[in-house]
mmCIF file of C-alpha atoms in Angstrom:
data_model
loop_
_atom_site.group_PDB
_atom_site.id
_atom_site.type_symbol
_atom_site.label_atom_id
_atom_site.label_comp_id
_atom_site.label_asym_id
_atom_site.label_seq_id
_atom_site.Cartn_x
_atom_site.Cartn_y
_atom_site.Cartn_z
ATOM 1 C CA MET H 1 -7.635 21.021 18.598
ATOM 2 C CA PRO H 2 -7.910 18.968 15.491
ATOM 3 C CA PHE H 3 -9.830 20.684 11.480
ATOM 4 C CA SER H 4 -13.183 19.717 11.260
ATOM 5 C CA PHE H 5 -14.888 22.152 8.962
ATOM 6 C CA ASP H 6 -17.632 22.389 11.745
ATOM 7 C CA THR H 7 -16.156 24.621 14.040
ATOM 8 C CA LEU H 8 -14.627 27.513 11.282
ATOM 9 C CA ARG H 9 -14.943 30.383 13.047
ATOM 10 C CA ARG H 10 -17.150 33.354 10.979
ATOM 11 C CA ARG H 11 -14.999 37.018 10.473
ATOM 12 C CA PRO H 12 -14.347 39.025 13.208
ATOM 13 C CA ASP H 13 -16.519 41.882 11.922
ATOM 14 C CA LEU H 14 -19.971 40.064 11.409
ATOM 15 C CA GLU H 15 -22.354 39.652 14.528
ATOM 16 C CA GLY H 16 -24.252 36.165 14.915
ATOM 17 C CA PRO H 17 -23.279 32.217 16.149
ATOM 18 C CA ASP H 18 -19.834 32.534 16.407
ATOM 19 C CA LEU H 19 -19.154 28.871 14.281
ATOM 20 C CA VAL H 20 -20.452 28.282 10.619
ATOM 21 C CA ALA H 21 -21.263 25.158 9.255
ATOM 22 C CA VAL H 22 -18.245 25.060 5.554
ATOM 23 C CA ASP H 23 -20.344 26.066 2.710
ATOM 24 C CA ALA H 24 -21.734 22.278 0.255
ATOM 25 C CA ALA H 25 -19.053 24.505 -2.280
ATOM 26 C CA ASP H 26 -16.141 24.492 -0.799
ATOM 27 C CA ARG H 27 -16.595 20.360 0.436
ATOM 28 C CA LEU H 28 -17.240 19.932 -3.344
ATOM 29 C CA ILE H 29 -14.217 21.033 -4.841
ATOM 30 C CA LEU H 30 -11.848 19.326 -2.087
ATOM 31 C CA ASP H 31 -14.018 15.661 -2.580
ATOM 32 C CA GLU H 32 -13.649 16.406 -6.448
ATOM 33 C CA SER H 33 -9.629 17.541 -6.314
ATOM 34 C CA ALA H 34 -8.521 14.797 -4.029
ATOM 35 C CA THR H 35 -7.210 12.500 -6.214
ATOM 36 C CA ALA H 36 -5.501 15.502 -7.808
ATOM 37 C CA ARG H 37 -3.897 16.657 -5.016
ATOM 38 C CA GLU H 38 -2.609 12.504 -3.760
ATOM 39 C CA GLY H 39 1.033 13.370 -4.562
ATOM 40 C CA LEU H 40 1.846 16.603 -5.277
ATOM 41 C CA ALA H 41 4.849 18.729 -4.980
ATOM 42 C CA GLU H 42 5.065 20.541 -1.710
ATOM 43 C CA GLY H 43 3.881 24.241 -3.028
ATOM 44 C CA ARG H 44 2.586 23.879 -5.825
ATOM 45 C CA LEU H 45 -0.846 24.537 -4.637
ATOM 46 C CA VAL H 46 -2.852 27.051 -4.956
ATOM 47 C CA VAL H 47 -5.980 29.057 -3.243
ATOM 48 C CA ILE H 48 -7.884 31.363 -4.296
ATOM 49 C CA GLY H 49 -10.906 33.272 -3.310
ATOM 50 C CA ASP H 50 -10.874 31.229 0.990
ATOM 51 C CA THR H 51 -13.221 32.846 2.828
ATOM 52 C CA HIS H 52 -12.091 32.183 6.200
ATOM 53 C CA GLY H 53 -10.049 28.580 5.696
ATOM 54 C CA ALA H 54 -11.917 25.737 4.559
ATOM 55 C CA LEU H 55 -10.185 25.062 1.508
ATOM 56 C CA THR H 56 -7.140 25.838 2.917
ATOM 57 C CA LEU H 57 -6.889 24.387 5.806
ATOM 58 C CA GLY H 58 -9.337 21.425 4.592
ATOM 59 C CA ALA H 59 -6.103 20.896 2.127
ATOM 60 C CA ALA H 60 -3.817 20.498 4.655
ATOM 61 C CA ASP H 61 -5.589 18.902 6.671
ATOM 62 C CA ALA H 62 -4.976 15.678 4.229
ATOM 63 C CA GLY H 63 -1.722 16.483 3.702
ATOM 64 C CA ALA H 64 -0.516 19.696 1.319
ATOM 65 C CA ARG H 65 2.394 22.013 2.311
ATOM 66 C CA GLY H 66 3.097 25.374 1.385
ATOM 67 C CA ILE H 67 -0.059 26.194 -0.317
ATOM 68 C CA ARG H 68 -0.740 29.627 -1.078
ATOM 69 C CA VAL H 69 -3.568 31.534 -0.920
ATOM 70 C CA HIS H 70 -4.830 34.738 -1.970
ATOM 71 C CA GLN H 71 -7.997 36.358 -0.150
ATOM 72 C CA ASP H 72 -9.372 39.521 -0.999
ATOM 73 C CA GLU H 73 -10.840 40.274 1.979
ATOM 74 C CA LEU H 74 -8.048 40.943 5.173
ATOM 75 C CA LEU H 75 -11.385 39.865 7.617
ATOM 76 C CA GLY H 76 -10.940 35.874 5.873
ATOM 77 C CA GLU H 77 -6.769 35.878 6.066
ATOM 78 C CA ARG H 78 -7.494 37.241 9.565
ATOM 79 C CA ALA H 79 -9.774 34.507 9.728
ATOM 80 C CA LEU H 80 -8.005 31.807 7.976
ATOM 81 C CA VAL H 81 -4.410 32.010 10.836
ATOM 82 C CA ALA H 82 -7.183 31.705 13.454
ATOM 83 C CA ASN H 83 -8.898 28.657 12.445
ATOM 84 C CA ALA H 84 -5.393 27.415 11.592
ATOM 85 C CA ALA H 85 -3.604 28.586 14.464
ATOM 86 C CA GLU H 86 -6.302 26.213 16.417
ATOM 87 C CA ALA H 87 -6.381 23.207 14.047
ATOM 88 C CA GLY H 88 -2.213 23.948 14.765
ATOM 89 C CA LEU H 89 -2.153 23.791 10.866
ATOM 90 C CA ASP H 90 -0.986 27.555 10.480
ATOM 91 C CA GLY H 91 2.243 26.098 8.836
ATOM 92 C CA ALA H 92 1.452 24.807 6.192
ATOM 93 C CA PHE H 93 0.449 28.000 4.073
ATOM 94 C CA SER H 94 1.488 32.116 3.225
ATOM 95 C CA SER H 95 -0.576 34.967 2.094
ATOM 96 C CA HIS H 96 -0.293 36.042 -1.253
ATOM 97 C CA ALA H 97 -1.516 39.019 -3.321
ATOM 98 C CA LEU H 98 -2.767 38.144 -6.964
ATOM 99 C CA ASP H 99 0.337 38.194 -7.829
ATOM 100 C CA ALA H 100 3.499 36.272 -9.820
ATOM 101 C CA SER H 101 3.860 35.147 -6.092
ATOM 102 C CA LEU H 102 0.814 33.596 -5.700
ATOM 103 C CA LEU H 103 0.575 31.547 -9.338
ATOM 104 C CA ALA H 104 4.893 30.924 -10.300
ATOM 105 C CA GLY H 105 4.661 27.437 -10.697
ATOM 106 C CA ALA H 106 1.339 26.213 -9.479
ATOM 107 C CA ARG H 107 0.008 22.954 -11.050
ATOM 108 C CA LEU H 108 -3.128 22.690 -8.503
ATOM 109 C CA VAL H 109 -5.238 26.211 -8.041
ATOM 110 C CA LEU H 110 -8.201 25.348 -6.304
ATOM 111 C CA LEU H 111 -10.945 28.321 -6.974
ATOM 112 C CA ARG H 112 -14.029 29.707 -5.319
ATOM 113 C CA LEU H 113 -15.637 31.265 -8.436
ATOM 114 C CA PRO H 114 -16.940 35.074 -7.746
ATOM 115 C CA ARG H 115 -19.699 36.696 -8.925
ATOM 116 C CA SER H 116 -17.722 39.299 -11.359
ATOM 117 C CA LEU H 117 -17.295 38.223 -14.718
ATOM 118 C CA ARG H 118 -14.551 40.113 -14.980
ATOM 119 C CA ALA H 119 -12.536 38.849 -11.975
ATOM 120 C CA LEU H 120 -12.955 35.646 -12.334
ATOM 121 C CA ALA H 121 -11.508 36.470 -16.153
ATOM 122 C CA ASP H 122 -8.843 38.822 -14.370
ATOM 123 C CA ILE H 123 -7.724 35.308 -12.517
ATOM 124 C CA ALA H 124 -8.443 32.679 -15.682
ATOM 125 C CA GLY H 125 -5.422 35.482 -17.025
ATOM 126 C CA LEU H 126 -3.358 35.469 -14.031
ATOM 127 C CA ILE H 127 -3.083 31.784 -14.054
ATOM 128 C CA ALA H 128 -2.693 30.912 -17.481
ATOM 129 C CA LEU H 129 0.419 33.799 -17.667
ATOM 130 C CA HIS H 130 1.904 32.314 -14.407
ATOM 131 C CA ALA H 131 1.675 29.067 -13.431
ATOM 132 C CA ASP H 132 2.808 25.712 -14.900
ATOM 133 C CA PRO H 133 1.978 24.762 -18.525
ATOM 134 C CA GLU H 134 0.057 21.292 -16.769
ATOM 135 C CA VAL H 135 -1.473 23.312 -14.187
ATOM 136 C CA VAL H 136 -5.317 22.161 -13.304
ATOM 137 C CA VAL H 137 -8.653 24.111 -11.962
ATOM 138 C CA TYR H 138 -11.151 22.895 -9.777
ATOM 139 C CA ALA H 139 -13.644 25.986 -9.767
ATOM 140 C CA GLY H 140 -16.765 25.517 -7.647
ATOM 141 C CA GLY H 141 -19.369 27.485 -6.667
ATOM 142 C CA ARG H 142 -23.033 27.618 -5.488
ATOM 143 C CA LEU H 143 -25.754 26.426 -8.548
ATOM 144 C CA LYS H 144 -27.460 30.065 -7.955
ATOM 145 C CA HIS H 145 -24.458 32.088 -7.799
ATOM 146 C CA MET H 146 -22.823 30.333 -11.128
ATOM 147 C CA THR H 147 -24.034 31.018 -14.788
ATOM 148 C CA VAL H 148 -22.721 29.611 -18.029
ATOM 149 C CA THR H 149 -21.099 32.714 -19.186
ATOM 150 C CA MET H 150 -18.446 31.648 -16.317
ATOM 151 C CA ASN H 151 -18.007 28.407 -18.870
ATOM 152 C CA ASP H 152 -16.596 30.919 -21.784
ATOM 153 C CA VAL H 153 -14.829 32.863 -19.509
ATOM 154 C CA LEU H 154 -12.509 30.679 -18.590
ATOM 155 C CA ARG H 155 -12.738 28.967 -22.036
ATOM 156 C CA ALA H 156 -11.037 32.186 -23.492
ATOM 157 C CA HIS H 157 -7.439 30.543 -21.400
ATOM 158 C CA PHE H 158 -7.707 26.884 -20.903
ATOM 159 C CA ASP H 159 -7.908 24.853 -23.454
ATOM 160 C CA ARG H 160 -10.521 22.194 -21.896
ATOM 161 C CA VAL H 161 -13.544 23.012 -19.398
ATOM 162 C CA ASP H 162 -15.130 19.986 -17.920
ATOM 163 C CA VAL H 163 -18.053 20.583 -15.342
ATOM 164 C CA THR H 164 -19.189 18.120 -12.849
ATOM 165 C CA HIS H 165 -22.442 16.796 -11.355
ATOM 166 C CA ALA H 166 -23.972 18.911 -8.090
ATOM 167 C CA ARG H 167 -23.745 18.357 -5.507
ATOM 168 C CA GLN H 168 -25.829 19.891 -2.700
ATOM 169 C CA LYS H 169 -27.109 22.876 -4.374
ATOM 170 C CA SER H 170 -23.332 22.537 -6.122
ATOM 171 C CA ARG H 171 -20.967 22.329 -8.464
ATOM 172 C CA VAL H 172 -17.119 22.183 -9.401
ATOM 173 C CA LEU H 173 -15.605 23.801 -13.414
ATOM 174 C CA VAL H 174 -12.080 21.838 -13.621
ATOM 175 C CA ALA H 175 -9.761 23.935 -16.233
ATOM 176 C CA ARG H 176 -6.757 22.609 -18.424
ATOM 177 C CA GLY H 177 -4.263 24.096 -20.537
ATOM 178 C CA PRO H 178 -3.938 27.421 -20.059
ATOM 179 C CA HIS H 179 -3.389 29.775 -22.710
ATOM 180 C CA ASP H 180 -3.530 33.474 -24.158
ATOM 181 C CA GLY H 181 -2.672 34.432 -20.439
ATOM 182 C CA ARG H 182 -2.343 38.461 -19.176
ATOM 183 C CA GLU H 183 -1.917 40.196 -16.327
ATOM 184 C CA PRO H 184 -5.360 42.197 -15.161
ATOM 185 C CA GLU H 185 -6.300 45.931 -16.734
ATOM 186 C CA PRO H 186 -8.697 48.260 -14.851
ATOM 187 C CA GLU H 187 -11.868 48.955 -16.910
ATOM 188 C CA ALA H 188 -11.444 52.693 -17.076
ATOM 189 C CA ALA H 189 -14.286 55.587 -17.571
ATOM 190 C CA GLU H 190 -14.870 59.300 -16.818
ATOM 191 C CA VAL H 191 -17.857 60.689 -14.822
ATOM 192 C CA ASP H 192 -18.887 63.833 -14.008
ATOM 193 C CA GLY H 193 -15.359 64.257 -14.273
ATOM 194 C CA ILE H 194 -13.911 61.637 -11.204
ATOM 195 C CA ARG H 195 -11.948 59.214 -13.857
ATOM 196 C CA VAL H 196 -12.142 55.492 -12.231
ATOM 197 C CA ARG H 197 -10.449 52.596 -12.636
ATOM 198 C CA ALA H 198 -11.687 49.491 -11.772
ATOM 199 C CA PHE H 199 -10.255 45.397 -10.985
ATOM 200 C CA GLY H 200 -12.869 42.745 -11.302
ATOM 201 C CA GLY H 201 -14.778 42.587 -8.578
ATOM 202 C CA ALA H 202 -14.317 46.250 -7.571
ATOM 203 C CA PHE H 203 -17.913 47.347 -6.197
ATOM 204 C CA ALA H 204 -19.837 49.490 -8.956
ATOM 205 C CA GLY H 205 -17.148 48.520 -11.846
ATOM 206 C CA ALA H 206 -15.671 51.953 -13.398
ATOM 207 C CA SER H 207 -19.072 53.989 -12.788
ATOM 208 C CA ILE H 208 -19.700 56.355 -9.174
ATOM 209 C CA ASP H 209 -23.393 54.513 -7.873
ATOM 210 C CA ILE H 210 -26.311 56.708 -7.383
ATOM 211 C CA GLY H 211 -25.408 56.748 -2.822
ATOM 212 C CA THR H 212 -21.800 57.658 -3.863
ATOM 213 C CA ARG H 213 -23.011 60.543 -6.406
ATOM 214 C CA LEU H 214 -25.712 62.228 -3.068
ATOM 215 C CA LEU H 215 -22.305 62.393 -1.127
ATOM 216 C CA LEU H 216 -20.170 64.012 -3.210
ATOM 217 C CA ALA H 217 -22.592 65.848 -4.028
ATOM 218 C CA HIS H 218 -22.902 67.349 -0.684
ATOM 219 C CA LEU H 219 -19.677 67.732 0.122
ATOM 220 C CA PRO H 220 -18.638 70.399 2.094
ATOM 221 C CA GLU H 221 -13.931 71.289 1.863
ATOM 222 C CA PRO H 222 -12.415 70.130 5.474
ATOM 223 C CA ARG H 223 -11.489 71.488 8.387
ATOM 224 C CA GLY H 224 -7.819 71.199 8.154
ATOM 225 C CA ASP H 225 -5.728 69.280 5.431
ATOM 226 C CA GLU H 226 -6.802 65.964 5.494
ATOM 227 C CA ALA H 227 -9.139 63.824 5.247
ATOM 228 C CA ILE H 228 -9.753 59.981 5.217
ATOM 229 C CA ASP H 229 -12.023 58.169 2.825
ATOM 230 C CA LEU H 230 -13.272 55.159 4.916
ATOM 231 C CA ALA H 231 -14.793 51.977 2.936
ATOM 232 C CA CYS H 232 -12.989 53.677 -0.597
ATOM 233 C CA GLY H 233 -13.857 51.216 -2.454
ATOM 234 C CA THR H 234 -12.784 52.724 -6.485
ATOM 235 C CA GLY H 235 -11.076 55.589 -4.767
ATOM 236 C CA VAL H 236 -13.947 57.845 -6.048
ATOM 237 C CA VAL H 237 -14.297 59.930 -3.414
ATOM 238 C CA ALA H 238 -10.805 59.618 -2.459
ATOM 239 C CA ALA H 239 -10.197 61.193 -5.686
ATOM 240 C CA ALA H 240 -12.777 63.823 -5.877
ATOM 241 C CA LEU H 241 -11.374 65.247 -2.615
ATOM 242 C CA ALA H 242 -8.118 65.720 -3.808
ATOM 243 C CA VAL H 243 -9.195 67.295 -7.367
ATOM 244 C CA ARG H 244 -11.205 69.264 -5.318
ATOM 245 C CA HIS H 245 -9.107 70.476 -3.309
ATOM 246 C CA PRO H 246 -4.715 70.719 -4.641
ATOM 247 C CA SER H 247 -3.890 71.035 -2.042
ATOM 248 C CA LEU H 248 -5.591 68.671 0.760
ATOM 249 C CA ARG H 249 -3.952 65.530 1.448
ATOM 250 C CA VAL H 250 -6.429 62.341 1.566
ATOM 251 C CA LEU H 251 -5.912 58.249 4.026
ATOM 252 C CA ALA H 252 -8.002 55.625 1.509
ATOM 253 C CA CYS H 253 -9.060 52.505 2.800
ATOM 254 C CA ASP H 254 -10.475 49.128 2.439
ATOM 255 C CA GLN H 255 -10.748 45.170 3.233
ATOM 256 C CA SER H 256 -10.834 44.701 -0.247
ATOM 257 C CA ALA H 257 -7.324 44.077 -2.444
ATOM 258 C CA ILE H 258 -9.541 44.701 -5.020
ATOM 259 C CA ALA H 259 -10.876 47.787 -4.173
ATOM 260 C CA VAL H 260 -7.120 48.528 -2.802
ATOM 261 C CA ALA H 261 -5.330 48.635 -6.251
ATOM 262 C CA SER H 262 -8.786 50.294 -7.584
ATOM 263 C CA ALA H 263 -8.125 53.033 -5.339
ATOM 264 C CA ARG H 264 -5.244 53.611 -6.418
ATOM 265 C CA ALA H 265 -5.682 53.440 -10.155
ATOM 266 C CA THR H 266 -7.938 55.438 -9.641
ATOM 267 C CA ALA H 267 -5.583 58.211 -7.718
ATOM 268 C CA GLU H 268 -3.552 57.662 -9.839
ATOM 269 C CA ALA H 269 -5.585 58.359 -13.322
ATOM 270 C CA ASN H 270 -6.465 61.543 -11.668
ATOM 271 C CA GLY H 271 -3.118 62.795 -11.181
ATOM 272 C CA VAL H 272 -3.592 63.185 -7.635
ATOM 273 C CA ALA H 273 -1.377 60.086 -6.443
ATOM 274 C CA ASP H 274 0.938 61.398 -4.210
ATOM 275 C CA ARG H 275 -1.693 63.342 -2.191
ATOM 276 C CA VAL H 276 -3.755 60.358 -2.284
ATOM 277 C CA THR H 277 -2.449 57.493 0.384
ATOM 278 C CA VAL H 278 -4.270 53.630 -0.234
ATOM 279 C CA SER H 279 -3.660 51.594 2.351
ATOM 280 C CA ARG H 280 -5.953 47.690 2.832
ATOM 281 C CA ASP H 281 -6.608 47.678 6.298
ATOM 282 C CA ASP H 282 -9.818 46.342 8.935
ATOM 283 C CA VAL H 283 -11.366 49.009 9.110
ATOM 284 C CA LEU H 284 -9.584 52.218 10.862
ATOM 285 C CA ARG H 285 -7.246 49.456 13.042
ATOM 286 C CA SER H 286 -3.861 50.696 11.898
ATOM 287 C CA ARG H 287 -4.920 54.253 13.033
ATOM 288 C CA PRO H 288 -4.204 55.982 15.829
ATOM 289 C CA ASP H 289 -7.683 57.341 18.410
ATOM 290 C CA ALA H 290 -8.018 60.908 18.208
ATOM 291 C CA THR H 291 -6.257 61.990 14.723
ATOM 292 C CA ALA H 292 -9.108 62.258 12.613
ATOM 293 C CA SER H 293 -10.999 65.427 11.899
ATOM 294 C CA PHE H 294 -12.730 64.696 8.733
ATOM 295 C CA ILE H 295 -14.333 61.229 7.548
ATOM 296 C CA ALA H 296 -16.704 60.523 4.467
ATOM 297 C CA LEU H 297 -18.814 57.290 4.622
ATOM 298 C CA ASN H 298 -20.370 55.059 2.320
ATOM 299 C CA PRO H 299 -21.169 52.205 4.099
ATOM 300 C CA PRO H 300 -21.062 48.421 2.372
ATOM 301 C CA PHE H 301 -23.655 46.434 4.257
ATOM 302 C CA HIS H 302 -22.283 43.213 1.778
ATOM 303 C CA ALA H 303 -19.513 40.991 4.166
ATOM 304 C CA GLY H 304 -18.472 38.621 0.228
ATOM 305 C CA ALA H 305 -22.158 36.998 -0.077
ATOM 306 C CA THR H 306 -23.112 37.813 2.926
ATOM 307 C CA VAL H 307 -25.512 40.399 3.584
ATOM 308 C CA SER H 308 -25.575 41.853 7.328
ATOM 309 C CA ASP H 309 -26.230 44.898 9.192
ATOM 310 C CA GLY H 310 -23.253 44.604 11.901
ATOM 311 C CA LEU H 311 -21.031 46.055 9.192
ATOM 312 C CA ALA H 312 -21.592 49.562 9.293
ATOM 313 C CA PRO H 313 -22.243 50.731 13.084
ATOM 314 C CA ARG H 314 -18.941 48.479 13.474
ATOM 315 C CA MET H 315 -17.346 51.493 10.996
ATOM 316 C CA PHE H 316 -19.204 54.071 12.825
ATOM 317 C CA ALA H 317 -17.601 53.012 16.324
ATOM 318 C CA ASP H 318 -13.943 53.127 15.100
ATOM 319 C CA ALA H 319 -14.725 56.943 12.704
ATOM 320 C CA ALA H 320 -15.362 57.311 16.058
ATOM 321 C CA ARG H 321 -12.533 56.712 17.857
ATOM 322 C CA VAL H 322 -10.336 57.830 15.170
ATOM 323 C CA LEU H 323 -11.884 61.398 14.832
ATOM 324 C CA ARG H 324 -11.197 64.073 17.472
ATOM 325 C CA PRO H 325 -13.428 65.998 19.465
ATOM 326 C CA GLY H 326 -16.143 68.271 16.884
ATOM 327 C CA GLY H 327 -14.806 66.515 14.244
ATOM 328 C CA GLU H 328 -17.429 65.150 11.542
ATOM 329 C CA LEU H 329 -18.372 61.636 9.887
ATOM 330 C CA TRP H 330 -20.088 62.311 6.574
ATOM 331 C CA THR H 331 -22.555 58.859 6.184
ATOM 332 C CA VAL H 332 -24.608 57.992 2.744
ATOM 333 C CA TRP H 333 -26.569 54.928 2.825
ATOM 334 C CA ASN H 334 -29.984 53.491 2.735
ATOM 335 C CA SER H 335 -32.424 55.781 3.947
ATOM 336 C CA ALA H 336 -34.965 52.269 4.607
ATOM 337 C CA LEU H 337 -32.180 50.849 6.949
ATOM 338 C CA GLN H 338 -32.347 53.821 9.510
ATOM 339 C CA TYR H 339 -28.693 54.831 10.702
ATOM 340 C CA ARG H 340 -29.006 58.144 12.261
ATOM 341 C CA PRO H 341 -29.992 56.400 15.745
ATOM 342 C CA THR H 342 -26.767 54.855 15.825
ATOM 343 C CA LEU H 343 -25.082 57.009 14.021
ATOM 344 C CA GLU H 344 -26.509 59.539 17.756
ATOM 345 C CA ARG H 345 -25.522 56.777 19.577
ATOM 346 C CA ARG H 346 -21.759 55.671 18.778
ATOM 347 C CA VAL H 347 -20.068 59.425 17.235
ATOM 348 C CA GLY H 348 -22.954 61.598 17.779
ATOM 349 C CA PRO H 349 -25.117 64.745 17.136
ATOM 350 C CA THR H 350 -26.459 63.258 13.770
ATOM 351 C CA ARG H 351 -28.536 65.925 11.299
ATOM 352 C CA GLN H 352 -29.382 65.158 8.405
ATOM 353 C CA VAL H 353 -28.115 66.510 4.687
ATOM 354 C CA ALA H 354 -29.642 65.849 1.433
ATOM 355 C CA ARG H 355 -32.077 62.436 0.765
ATOM 356 C CA ASP H 356 -33.331 61.319 -1.912
ATOM 357 C CA ARG H 357 -36.121 58.584 -3.214
ATOM 358 C CA LYS H 358 -33.285 55.848 -1.799
ATOM 359 C CA PHE H 359 -30.338 57.834 -0.282
ATOM 360 C CA THR H 360 -30.179 60.170 2.825
ATOM 361 C CA VAL H 361 -27.033 62.210 3.702
ATOM 362 C CA THR H 362 -25.548 63.091 7.544
ATOM 363 C CA VAL H 363 -22.976 64.658 9.193
ATOM 364 C CA SER H 364 -22.293 63.199 12.916
ATOM 365 C CA THR H 365 -19.735 65.441 15.174
ATOM 366 C CA LYS H 366 -18.177 63.631 17.637
ATOM 367 C CA ARG H 367 -18.263 63.915 21.387
#
């Protein structure tokens, strides 16, 4: 099938229409960078923050090859692979971690601006450290998600930042002259006796959100010698369980690369990295059926910038698949979402353990 922006497929975790139109900001980034991409040598183009492949495949369709790509979400990587296969462009790019292998020698970077200023600072510092001195960065987004402070963040690592005209409620910042490059360092804090580490863009940063606080206040000692922290974020629950129960091994997993890096740093900061294994996974896809007895979950209700009530039920279903009969899923959720009937249906008998003005903690027992 020839490449078309209008047939890029959604990430498979989201319920709703299978086809989505490309974001106007993606089109603007591609249009503004078109001249810069002409004649660019193979392997010199880097794409960061592509949600489902519009930037990567738009550039590949125009002739770019050897494109290096970083997407924070694992589901975004899978969407890119699927979209590329349909368009016959699957050999045009490779996926990388956010590190030197992604950026070494890059002459052109296409970036979807993250909402987090700290995430933008981490990315800008890495580009300035590892990319070619002549690198040009085209960083774009929707106006409603952009602030003038983003210009200042880029100027901390680039000599010149130009601003394009807005189009379809989108804009692009063009940065040149990299300087003061640096490797990202996680933000550090200690909250309720837990040392929290968070790279830019991690949910709740170096703090503990109020839902997780309520969950931690009521989690019992897990039965058996292993527990799972599903959608672990910065790994606070995994670290707390390992600290409280010195013989316990914990698997922490998340589909976000930023979350995984943060959770590993949190485990190390609390001295439990030898008993906390952190993995990047699509829910619990890599875990066999009926192999767990205890799962803790604070389900997200955002996938990137998209609000979706389809995320949590999918997590409940996969937790049920992985739990042994009699195993327990401990969940904290915003009370307004009324997840209890879904938990009853997908996992098993569910009882309320705690409730405050905003959140509810339940335990569901696998049938």
